């Protein structure tokens, strides 16, 4: 019965994804060229380790933007909890700015002005993530889960400079908060860098699992990508917590001889949950089962 | 990369399960099956019918059965109209169920080879590739069921009419029937939410519909894809099966009884219409009496349990049971106190309160040689057209009785024996 294959895939699909993404990039067996933070909207992304615990530090990075247009600047906390100490990591955004290739300022904003400037702070259930904070007259937007986002208009392709002034609280394990800043497209099928990376990964999965060599613009690959996008969007719409085990309806248990720590299961962009379901999709495919 | 290579690469090969993937069918608006049911009980190895339903006392020159020492023909016990051997647990079986039992003796299996004997007994032919009666029944009665043909071992050729579902361990079965359930009974969890799982299955069905429409597929590939496509939507029906399976403490520990139990539960859930139960231990070339006795006892115990459990679960009125073996055993002992193979065997056919029950059809002589039967009278009266019974005669009559067509699998027998006419024999 087909349930035999389904049982096997249900048990293994999530652990396979978690295990592979927890490896160093060069040691991965499956997801060799994509980050677990890359979403269908992601056009470009950078990540910072917020080591400072008391006062804001300056973090700089560059985005390579190939297609200009209206976008969203998103700042996400990538490891909101860990070691069972829920929501203990915390990031304080003092201010941030984005400069265009010609060094003009696209946006420059104090953290506490995020909402009034038209931005949002969103937690997993759609509620506001965090709020203003005042530490010794340093006023910030502090949040321990979710993301901050504000619209930006990028008038030309090229290298953009992001600067974030922030500090954070670590957990007792000493692991600092990880903050990612990304330029997101407004729709998942708009040719973003994330869309291309995800399609390439899906194409590789079609080859590896199903023995199919698909062109990047093939109908079959597009169909798989749409399954991916729909799955990811439904995950967001479900208000699930940023964890692959967000409820008793989900289990992701390390297989024999392996262990997962809490940070392995954290899923701030719902991408681990989405890739797990895609793994289920591939592992129960007719062509995977019939060698 | 192929599946096994992929699993090996990840070090997960041992997590795989080893069950086959039989054909399942669409369960859209699944309606539990409420029609006729069939179980075959296959006594593999060659049972000794002279110590069971065709009892033989000893002759002046030959010890046929040690249990018959000092007995005359008049000493043989009889349940209703059915004589039986006072051996093993026969008394319990025949005394309880003679009113539901038709015995057909003197059937020539035409072989002393186990494989050919099983093929002949359960398909009606000595050649390979013809469907078992169970497969034919499942195919014609309810091919749409998710576990239409349940097989626990024995002869199960399907001739690609249908696929059987093979079950070896009930614990594994439970996991397969409810694949999305994990954790202990005290803390049941899912792997994924039901909505997520349904979404993935739906997406995959859409993909499978695309790829199976490829006109370049070979027929075998097409058949396999169709089978897989049709099997996918059965999760709900299989969960219904799981819901009627009792807890581990109420699962029979005996292998033979657990087979009967699972068959009845499949019937009760309406997901199964036919099953094969396999029993072993009959190939008693040495120490025949001490080995055949528990084997025949297991036949009796399994039949009695099957009917009792079917009654308790409310499916006994719809059930037909056929009991048989590869062939029989010699009407004498060898030098190792064993009995070798003998081609003249028997069938038991059972149905609750059947008008044709409480009868014995077919005759063998004192040394268990088959006598030709008159198809007009079902007696060994030497009438015109008399013939030795072969499995094809039994199958031909059973197909008629069970309402199965013979399309594509006709027998060549010129004579028909209506074993189910209560006025004959």
mmCIF file with all atom_site columns, N, CA and C in Angstrom, chain B residues 317-372:
data_model
loop_
_atom_site.group_PDB
_atom_site.id
_atom_site.type_symbol
_atom_site.label_atom_id
_atom_site.label_alt_id
_atom_site.label_comp_id
_atom_site.label_asym_id
_atom_site.label_entity_id
_atom_site.label_seq_id
_atom_site.pdbx_PDB_ins_code
_atom_site.Cartn_x
_atom_site.Cartn_y
_atom_site.Cartn_z
_atom_site.occupancy
_atom_site.B_iso_or_equiv
_atom_site.pdbx_formal_charge
_atom_site.auth_seq_id
_atom_site.auth_comp_id
_atom_site.auth_asym_id
_atom_site.auth_atom_id
_atom_site.pdbx_PDB_model_num
ATOM 1   N N  . UNK B 1 317 ? -22.433 -13.696 8.850   1.00 0.00 ? 317 UNK B N  1
ATOM 2   C CA . UNK B 1 317 ? -23.498 -14.042 7.888   1.00 0.00 ? 317 UNK B CA 1
ATOM 3   C C  . UNK B 1 317 ? -23.062 -13.843 6.439   1.00 0.00 ? 317 UNK B C  1
ATOM 4   N N  . UNK B 1 318 ? -22.027 -13.057 6.224   1.00 0.00 ? 318 UNK B N  1
ATOM 5   C CA . UNK B 1 318 ? -21.585 -12.747 4.853   1.00 0.00 ? 318 UNK B CA 1
ATOM 6   C C  . UNK B 1 318 ? -20.370 -13.565 4.429   1.00 0.00 ? 318 UNK B C  1
ATOM 7   N N  . UNK B 1 319 ? -19.935 -14.439 5.305   1.00 0.00 ? 319 UNK B N  1
ATOM 8   C CA . UNK B 1 319 ? -18.618 -15.066 5.129   1.00 0.00 ? 319 UNK B CA 1
ATOM 9   C C  . UNK B 1 319 ? -18.683 -16.475 4.535   1.00 0.00 ? 319 UNK B C  1
ATOM 10  N N  . UNK B 1 320 ? -17.802 -16.733 3.566   1.00 0.00 ? 320 UNK B N  1
ATOM 11  C CA . UNK B 1 320 ? -17.542 -18.088 3.072   1.00 0.00 ? 320 UNK B CA 1
ATOM 12  C C  . UNK B 1 320 ? -16.088 -18.424 3.387   1.00 0.00 ? 320 UNK B C  1
ATOM 13  N N  . UNK B 1 321 ? -15.865 -19.635 3.886   1.00 0.00 ? 321 UNK B N  1
ATOM 14  C CA . UNK B 1 321 ? -14.508 -20.063 4.247   1.00 0.00 ? 321 UNK B CA 1
ATOM 15  C C  . UNK B 1 321 ? -14.168 -21.324 3.473   1.00 0.00 ? 321 UNK B C  1
ATOM 16  N N  . UNK B 1 322 ? -12.992 -21.341 2.877   1.00 0.00 ? 322 UNK B N  1
ATOM 17  C CA . UNK B 1 322 ? -12.535 -22.524 2.144   1.00 0.00 ? 322 UNK B CA 1
ATOM 18  C C  . UNK B 1 322 ? -11.218 -22.960 2.755   1.00 0.00 ? 322 UNK B C  1
ATOM 19  N N  . UNK B 1 323 ? -11.150 -24.248 3.084   1.00 0.00 ? 323 UNK B N  1
ATOM 20  C CA . UNK B 1 323 ? -9.958  -24.784 3.736   1.00 0.00 ? 323 UNK B CA 1
ATOM 21  C C  . UNK B 1 323 ? -9.372  -25.871 2.835   1.00 0.00 ? 323 UNK B C  1
ATOM 22  N N  . UNK B 1 324 ? -8.083  -25.805 2.632   1.00 0.00 ? 324 UNK B N  1
ATOM 23  C CA . UNK B 1 324 ? -7.457  -26.810 1.777   1.00 0.00 ? 324 UNK B CA 1
ATOM 24  C C  . UNK B 1 324 ? -5.959  -26.883 2.003   1.00 0.00 ? 324 UNK B C  1
ATOM 25  N N  . UNK B 1 325 ? -5.303  -27.713 1.200   1.00 0.00 ? 325 UNK B N  1
ATOM 26  C CA . UNK B 1 325 ? -3.861  -27.913 1.366   1.00 0.00 ? 325 UNK B CA 1
ATOM 27  C C  . UNK B 1 325 ? -3.245  -28.301 0.025   1.00 0.00 ? 325 UNK B C  1
ATOM 28  N N  . UNK B 1 326 ? -1.904  -28.385 0.004   1.00 0.00 ? 326 UNK B N  1
ATOM 29  C CA . UNK B 1 326 ? -1.193  -28.709 -1.233  1.00 0.00 ? 326 UNK B CA 1
ATOM 30  C C  . UNK B 1 326 ? -1.690  -30.037 -1.817  1.00 0.00 ? 326 UNK B C  1
ATOM 31  N N  . UNK B 1 327 ? -1.861  -30.981 -0.923  1.00 0.00 ? 327 UNK B N  1
ATOM 32  C CA . UNK B 1 327 ? -2.307  -32.351 -1.239  1.00 0.00 ? 327 UNK B CA 1
ATOM 33  C C  . UNK B 1 327 ? -2.495  -33.029 0.101   1.00 0.00 ? 327 UNK B C  1
ATOM 34  N N  . UNK B 1 328 ? -2.356  -34.319 0.163   1.00 0.00 ? 328 UNK B N  1
ATOM 35  C CA . UNK B 1 328 ? -2.556  -35.024 1.436   1.00 0.00 ? 328 UNK B CA 1
ATOM 36  C C  . UNK B 1 328 ? -1.306  -35.851 1.768   1.00 0.00 ? 328 UNK B C  1
ATOM 37  N N  . UNK B 1 329 ? -1.471  -36.805 2.660   1.00 0.00 ? 329 UNK B N  1
ATOM 38  C CA . UNK B 1 329 ? -0.327  -37.636 3.046   1.00 0.00 ? 329 UNK B CA 1
ATOM 39  C C  . UNK B 1 329 ? -0.657  -39.110 2.843   1.00 0.00 ? 329 UNK B C  1
ATOM 40  N N  . UNK B 1 330 ? 0.395   -39.898 2.719   1.00 0.00 ? 330 UNK B N  1
ATOM 41  C CA . UNK B 1 330 ? 0.222   -41.307 2.350   1.00 0.00 ? 330 UNK B CA 1
ATOM 42  C C  . UNK B 1 330 ? -0.666  -42.057 3.339   1.00 0.00 ? 330 UNK B C  1
ATOM 43  N N  . UNK B 1 331 ? -1.394  -43.056 2.831   1.00 0.00 ? 331 UNK B N  1
ATOM 44  C CA . UNK B 1 331 ? -2.230  -43.860 3.734   1.00 0.00 ? 331 UNK B CA 1
ATOM 45  C C  . UNK B 1 331 ? -1.400  -44.955 4.422   1.00 0.00 ? 331 UNK B C  1
ATOM 46  N N  . UNK B 1 332 ? -0.238  -44.626 4.785   1.00 0.00 ? 332 UNK B N  1
ATOM 47  C CA . UNK B 1 332 ? 0.660   -45.552 5.516   1.00 0.00 ? 332 UNK B CA 1
ATOM 48  C C  . UNK B 1 332 ? 1.838   -44.740 6.048   1.00 0.00 ? 332 UNK B C  1
ATOM 49  N N  . UNK B 1 333 ? 2.553   -45.323 6.982   1.00 0.00 ? 333 UNK B N  1
ATOM 50  C CA . UNK B 1 333 ? 3.706   -44.652 7.588   1.00 0.00 ? 333 UNK B CA 1
ATOM 51  C C  . UNK B 1 333 ? 4.985   -45.088 6.891   1.00 0.00 ? 333 UNK B C  1
ATOM 52  N N  . UNK B 1 334 ? 5.966   -44.235 6.835   1.00 0.00 ? 334 UNK B N  1
ATOM 53  C CA . UNK B 1 334 ? 7.276   -44.622 6.316   1.00 0.00 ? 334 UNK B CA 1
ATOM 54  C C  . UNK B 1 334 ? 8.156   -45.115 7.463   1.00 0.00 ? 334 UNK B C  1
ATOM 55  N N  . UNK B 1 335 ? 9.405   -45.387 7.175   1.00 0.00 ? 335 UNK B N  1
ATOM 56  C CA . UNK B 1 335 ? 10.295  -45.964 8.181   1.00 0.00 ? 335 UNK B CA 1
ATOM 57  C C  . UNK B 1 335 ? 10.652  -44.990 9.300   1.00 0.00 ? 335 UNK B C  1
ATOM 58  N N  . UNK B 1 336 ? 10.325  -43.739 9.103   1.00 0.00 ? 336 UNK B N  1
ATOM 59  C CA . UNK B 1 336 ? 10.619  -42.735 10.139  1.00 0.00 ? 336 UNK B CA 1
ATOM 60  C C  . UNK B 1 336 ? 9.352   -42.334 10.888  1.00 0.00 ? 336 UNK B C  1
ATOM 61  N N  . UNK B 1 337 ? 8.355   -43.218 10.833  1.00 0.00 ? 337 UNK B N  1
ATOM 62  C CA . UNK B 1 337 ? 7.051   -42.915 11.442  1.00 0.00 ? 337 UNK B CA 1
ATOM 63  C C  . UNK B 1 337 ? 6.423   -41.667 10.842  1.00 0.00 ? 337 UNK B C  1
ATOM 64  N N  . UNK B 1 338 ? 6.866   -41.337 9.656   1.00 0.00 ? 338 UNK B N  1
ATOM 65  C CA . UNK B 1 338 ? 6.277   -40.187 8.978   1.00 0.00 ? 338 UNK B CA 1
ATOM 66  C C  . UNK B 1 338 ? 5.361   -40.637 7.863   1.00 0.00 ? 338 UNK B C  1
ATOM 67  N N  . UNK B 1 339 ? 4.769   -39.651 7.220   1.00 0.00 ? 339 UNK B N  1
ATOM 68  C CA . UNK B 1 339 ? 3.960   -39.930 6.036   1.00 0.00 ? 339 UNK B CA 1
ATOM 69  C C  . UNK B 1 339 ? 4.426   -38.989 4.928   1.00 0.00 ? 339 UNK B C  1
ATOM 70  N N  . UNK B 1 340 ? 4.626   -39.543 3.756   1.00 0.00 ? 340 UNK B N  1
ATOM 71  C CA . UNK B 1 340 ? 5.072   -38.739 2.622   1.00 0.00 ? 340 UNK B CA 1
ATOM 72  C C  . UNK B 1 340 ? 3.870   -38.134 1.882   1.00 0.00 ? 340 UNK B C  1
ATOM 73  N N  . UNK B 1 341 ? 4.141   -37.553 0.716   1.00 0.00 ? 341 UNK B N  1
ATOM 74  C CA . UNK B 1 341 ? 3.085   -36.837 -0.015  1.00 0.00 ? 341 UNK B CA 1
ATOM 75  C C  . UNK B 1 341 ? 2.132   -37.800 -0.720  1.00 0.00 ? 341 UNK B C  1
ATOM 76  N N  . UNK B 1 342 ? 0.879   -37.402 -0.766  1.00 0.00 ? 342 UNK B N  1
ATOM 77  C CA . UNK B 1 342 ? -0.150  -38.216 -1.436  1.00 0.00 ? 342 UNK B CA 1
ATOM 78  C C  . UNK B 1 342 ? -1.107  -37.264 -2.142  1.00 0.00 ? 342 UNK B C  1
ATOM 79  N N  . UNK B 1 343 ? -1.385  -37.507 -3.394  1.00 0.00 ? 343 UNK B N  1
ATOM 80  C CA . UNK B 1 343 ? -2.083  -36.470 -4.163  1.00 0.00 ? 343 UNK B CA 1
ATOM 81  C C  . UNK B 1 343 ? -3.579  -36.345 -3.905  1.00 0.00 ? 343 UNK B C  1
ATOM 82  N N  . UNK B 1 344 ? -4.187  -37.326 -3.265  1.00 0.00 ? 344 UNK B N  1
ATOM 83  C CA . UNK B 1 344 ? -5.655  -37.302 -3.126  1.00 0.00 ? 344 UNK B CA 1
ATOM 84  C C  . UNK B 1 344 ? -6.024  -36.575 -1.831  1.00 0.00 ? 344 UNK B C  1
ATOM 85  N N  . UNK B 1 345 ? -6.588  -35.401 -1.974  1.00 0.00 ? 345 UNK B N  1
ATOM 86  C CA . UNK B 1 345 ? -6.867  -34.578 -0.801  1.00 0.00 ? 345 UNK B CA 1
ATOM 87  C C  . UNK B 1 345 ? -8.322  -34.161 -0.708  1.00 0.00 ? 345 UNK B C  1
ATOM 88  N N  . UNK B 1 346 ? -8.551  -33.111 0.046   1.00 0.00 ? 346 UNK B N  1
ATOM 89  C CA . UNK B 1 346 ? -9.922  -32.678 0.361   1.00 0.00 ? 346 UNK B CA 1
ATOM 90  C C  . UNK B 1 346 ? -10.009 -31.162 0.452   1.00 0.00 ? 346 UNK B C  1
ATOM 91  N N  . UNK B 1 347 ? -11.237 -30.675 0.370   1.00 0.00 ? 347 UNK B N  1
ATOM 92  C CA . UNK B 1 347 ? -11.557 -29.280 0.676   1.00 0.00 ? 347 UNK B CA 1
ATOM 93  C C  . UNK B 1 347 ? -12.668 -29.251 1.724   1.00 0.00 ? 347 UNK B C  1
ATOM 94  N N  . UNK B 1 348 ? -12.635 -28.266 2.583   1.00 0.00 ? 348 UNK B N  1
ATOM 95  C CA . UNK B 1 348 ? -13.796 -27.923 3.398   1.00 0.00 ? 348 UNK B CA 1
ATOM 96  C C  . UNK B 1 348 ? -14.315 -26.592 2.879   1.00 0.00 ? 348 UNK B C  1
ATOM 97  N N  . UNK B 1 349 ? -15.610 -26.511 2.707   1.00 0.00 ? 349 UNK B N  1
ATOM 98  C CA . UNK B 1 349 ? -16.234 -25.243 2.318   1.00 0.00 ? 349 UNK B CA 1
ATOM 99  C C  . UNK B 1 349 ? -17.302 -24.934 3.367   1.00 0.00 ? 349 UNK B C  1
ATOM 100 N N  . UNK B 1 350 ? -17.224 -23.726 3.901   1.00 0.00 ? 350 UNK B N  1
ATOM 101 C CA . UNK B 1 350 ? -18.089 -23.396 5.034   1.00 0.00 ? 350 UNK B CA 1
ATOM 102 C C  . UNK B 1 350 ? -18.855 -22.097 4.787   1.00 0.00 ? 350 UNK B C  1
ATOM 103 N N  . UNK B 1 351 ? -20.104 -22.135 5.166   1.00 0.00 ? 351 UNK B N  1
ATOM 104 C CA . UNK B 1 351 ? -20.927 -20.922 5.163   1.00 0.00 ? 351 UNK B CA 1
ATOM 105 C C  . UNK B 1 351 ? -22.026 -21.122 6.197   1.00 0.00 ? 351 UNK B C  1
ATOM 106 N N  . UNK B 1 352 ? -22.267 -20.100 6.943   1.00 0.00 ? 352 UNK B N  1
ATOM 107 C CA . UNK B 1 352 ? -23.202 -20.210 8.059   1.00 0.00 ? 352 UNK B CA 1
ATOM 108 C C  . UNK B 1 352 ? -24.598 -20.584 7.552   1.00 0.00 ? 352 UNK B C  1
ATOM 109 N N  . UNK B 1 353 ? -25.135 -21.680 8.152   1.00 0.00 ? 353 UNK B N  1
ATOM 110 C CA . UNK B 1 353 ? -26.506 -22.134 7.863   1.00 0.00 ? 353 UNK B CA 1
ATOM 111 C C  . UNK B 1 353 ? -26.771 -22.358 6.370   1.00 0.00 ? 353 UNK B C  1
ATOM 112 N N  . UNK B 1 354 ? -25.751 -22.759 5.635   1.00 0.00 ? 354 UNK B N  1
ATOM 113 C CA . UNK B 1 354 ? -25.937 -22.974 4.195   1.00 0.00 ? 354 UNK B CA 1
ATOM 114 C C  . UNK B 1 354 ? -26.799 -24.210 3.956   1.00 0.00 ? 354 UNK B C  1
ATOM 115 N N  . UNK B 1 355 ? -27.640 -24.130 2.950   1.00 0.00 ? 355 UNK B N  1
ATOM 116 C CA . UNK B 1 355 ? -28.508 -25.275 2.642   1.00 0.00 ? 355 UNK B CA 1
ATOM 117 C C  . UNK B 1 355 ? -27.696 -26.461 2.153   1.00 0.00 ? 355 UNK B C  1
ATOM 118 N N  . UNK B 1 356 ? -26.540 -26.181 1.594   1.00 0.00 ? 356 UNK B N  1
ATOM 119 C CA . UNK B 1 356 ? -25.706 -27.253 1.034   1.00 0.00 ? 356 UNK B CA 1
ATOM 120 C C  . UNK B 1 356 ? -24.729 -27.845 2.054   1.00 0.00 ? 356 UNK B C  1
ATOM 121 N N  . UNK B 1 357 ? -24.796 -27.385 3.302   1.00 0.00 ? 357 UNK B N  1
ATOM 122 C CA . UNK B 1 357 ? -23.839 -27.855 4.315   1.00 0.00 ? 357 UNK B CA 1
ATOM 123 C C  . UNK B 1 357 ? -24.289 -29.177 4.934   1.00 0.00 ? 357 UNK B C  1
ATOM 124 N N  . UNK B 1 358 ? -23.511 -29.643 5.877   1.00 0.00 ? 358 UNK B N  1
ATOM 125 C CA . UNK B 1 358 ? -23.752 -30.916 6.571   1.00 0.00 ? 358 UNK B CA 1
ATOM 126 C C  . UNK B 1 358 ? -23.778 -32.076 5.583   1.00 0.00 ? 358 UNK B C  1
ATOM 127 N N  . UNK B 1 359 ? -22.860 -32.009 4.613   1.00 0.00 ? 359 UNK B N  1
ATOM 128 C CA . UNK B 1 359 ? -22.774 -33.060 3.608   1.00 0.00 ? 359 UNK B CA 1
ATOM 129 C C  . UNK B 1 359 ? -21.316 -33.403 3.323   1.00 0.00 ? 359 UNK B C  1
ATOM 130 N N  . UNK B 1 360 ? -21.117 -34.628 2.851   1.00 0.00 ? 360 UNK B N  1
ATOM 131 C CA . UNK B 1 360 ? -19.797 -35.045 2.372   1.00 0.00 ? 360 UNK B CA 1
ATOM 132 C C  . UNK B 1 360 ? -19.962 -35.479 0.928   1.00 0.00 ? 360 UNK B C  1
ATOM 133 N N  . UNK B 1 361 ? -19.228 -34.865 0.051   1.00 0.00 ? 361 UNK B N  1
ATOM 134 C CA . UNK B 1 361 ? -19.264 -35.214 -1.370  1.00 0.00 ? 361 UNK B CA 1
ATOM 135 C C  . UNK B 1 361 ? -17.884 -35.761 -1.742  1.00 0.00 ? 361 UNK B C  1
ATOM 136 N N  . UNK B 1 362 ? -17.881 -36.747 -2.623  1.00 0.00 ? 362 UNK B N  1
ATOM 137 C CA . UNK B 1 362 ? -16.610 -37.318 -3.052  1.00 0.00 ? 362 UNK B CA 1
ATOM 138 C C  . UNK B 1 362 ? -16.244 -38.503 -2.184  1.00 0.00 ? 362 UNK B C  1
ATOM 139 N N  . UNK B 1 363 ? -15.658 -39.450 -2.820  1.00 0.00 ? 363 UNK B N  1
ATOM 140 C CA . UNK B 1 363 ? -15.404 -40.713 -2.131  1.00 0.00 ? 363 UNK B CA 1
ATOM 141 C C  . UNK B 1 363 ? -13.987 -41.211 -2.423  1.00 0.00 ? 363 UNK B C  1
ATOM 142 N N  . UNK B 1 364 ? -13.383 -41.784 -1.406  1.00 0.00 ? 364 UNK B N  1
ATOM 143 C CA . UNK B 1 364 ? -12.106 -42.471 -1.600  1.00 0.00 ? 364 UNK B CA 1
ATOM 144 C C  . UNK B 1 364 ? -12.238 -43.882 -1.060  1.00 0.00 ? 364 UNK B C  1
ATOM 145 N N  . UNK B 1 365 ? -11.400 -44.770 -1.564  1.00 0.00 ? 365 UNK B N  1
ATOM 146 C CA . UNK B 1 365 ? -11.455 -46.142 -1.066  1.00 0.00 ? 365 UNK B CA 1
ATOM 147 C C  . UNK B 1 365 ? -10.682 -46.260 0.246   1.00 0.00 ? 365 UNK B C  1
ATOM 148 N N  . UNK B 1 366 ? -10.514 -47.487 0.719   1.00 0.00 ? 366 UNK B N  1
ATOM 149 C CA . UNK B 1 366 ? -9.905  -47.692 2.036   1.00 0.00 ? 366 UNK B CA 1
ATOM 150 C C  . UNK B 1 366 ? -8.438  -47.265 2.082   1.00 0.00 ? 366 UNK B C  1
ATOM 151 N N  . UNK B 1 367 ? -7.836  -47.158 0.897   1.00 0.00 ? 367 UNK B N  1
ATOM 152 C CA . UNK B 1 367 ? -6.437  -46.692 0.838   1.00 0.00 ? 367 UNK B CA 1
ATOM 153 C C  . UNK B 1 367 ? -6.346  -45.279 0.257   1.00 0.00 ? 367 UNK B C  1
ATOM 154 N N  . UNK B 1 368 ? -7.409  -44.555 0.367   1.00 0.00 ? 368 UNK B N  1
ATOM 155 C CA . UNK B 1 368 ? -7.452  -43.139 -0.004  1.00 0.00 ? 368 UNK B CA 1
ATOM 156 C C  . UNK B 1 368 ? -7.125  -42.891 -1.469  1.00 0.00 ? 368 UNK B C  1
ATOM 157 N N  . UNK B 1 369 ? -7.675  -43.754 -2.296  1.00 0.00 ? 369 UNK B N  1
ATOM 158 C CA . UNK B 1 369 ? -7.633  -43.516 -3.736  1.00 0.00 ? 369 UNK B CA 1
ATOM 159 C C  . UNK B 1 369 ? -8.959  -42.892 -4.145  1.00 0.00 ? 369 UNK B C  1
ATOM 160 N N  . UNK B 1 370 ? -8.900  -41.913 -5.028  1.00 0.00 ? 370 UNK B N  1
ATOM 161 C CA . UNK B 1 370 ? -10.116 -41.221 -5.433  1.00 0.00 ? 370 UNK B CA 1
ATOM 162 C C  . UNK B 1 370 ? -10.981 -42.114 -6.312  1.00 0.00 ? 370 UNK B C  1
ATOM 163 N N  . UNK B 1 371 ? -12.281 -42.042 -6.099  1.00 0.00 ? 371 UNK B N  1
ATOM 164 C CA . UNK B 1 371 ? -13.222 -42.751 -6.939  1.00 0.00 ? 371 UNK B CA 1
ATOM 165 C C  . UNK B 1 371 ? -13.943 -41.750 -7.829  1.00 0.00 ? 371 UNK B C  1
ATOM 166 N N  . UNK B 1 372 ? -14.207 -42.171 -9.062  1.00 0.00 ? 372 UNK B N  1
ATOM 167 C CA . UNK B 1 372 ? -14.869 -41.262 -10.010 1.00 0.00 ? 372 UNK B CA 1
ATOM 168 C C  . UNK B 1 372 ? -16.276 -40.930 -9.519  1.00 0.00 ? 372 UNK B C  1
#
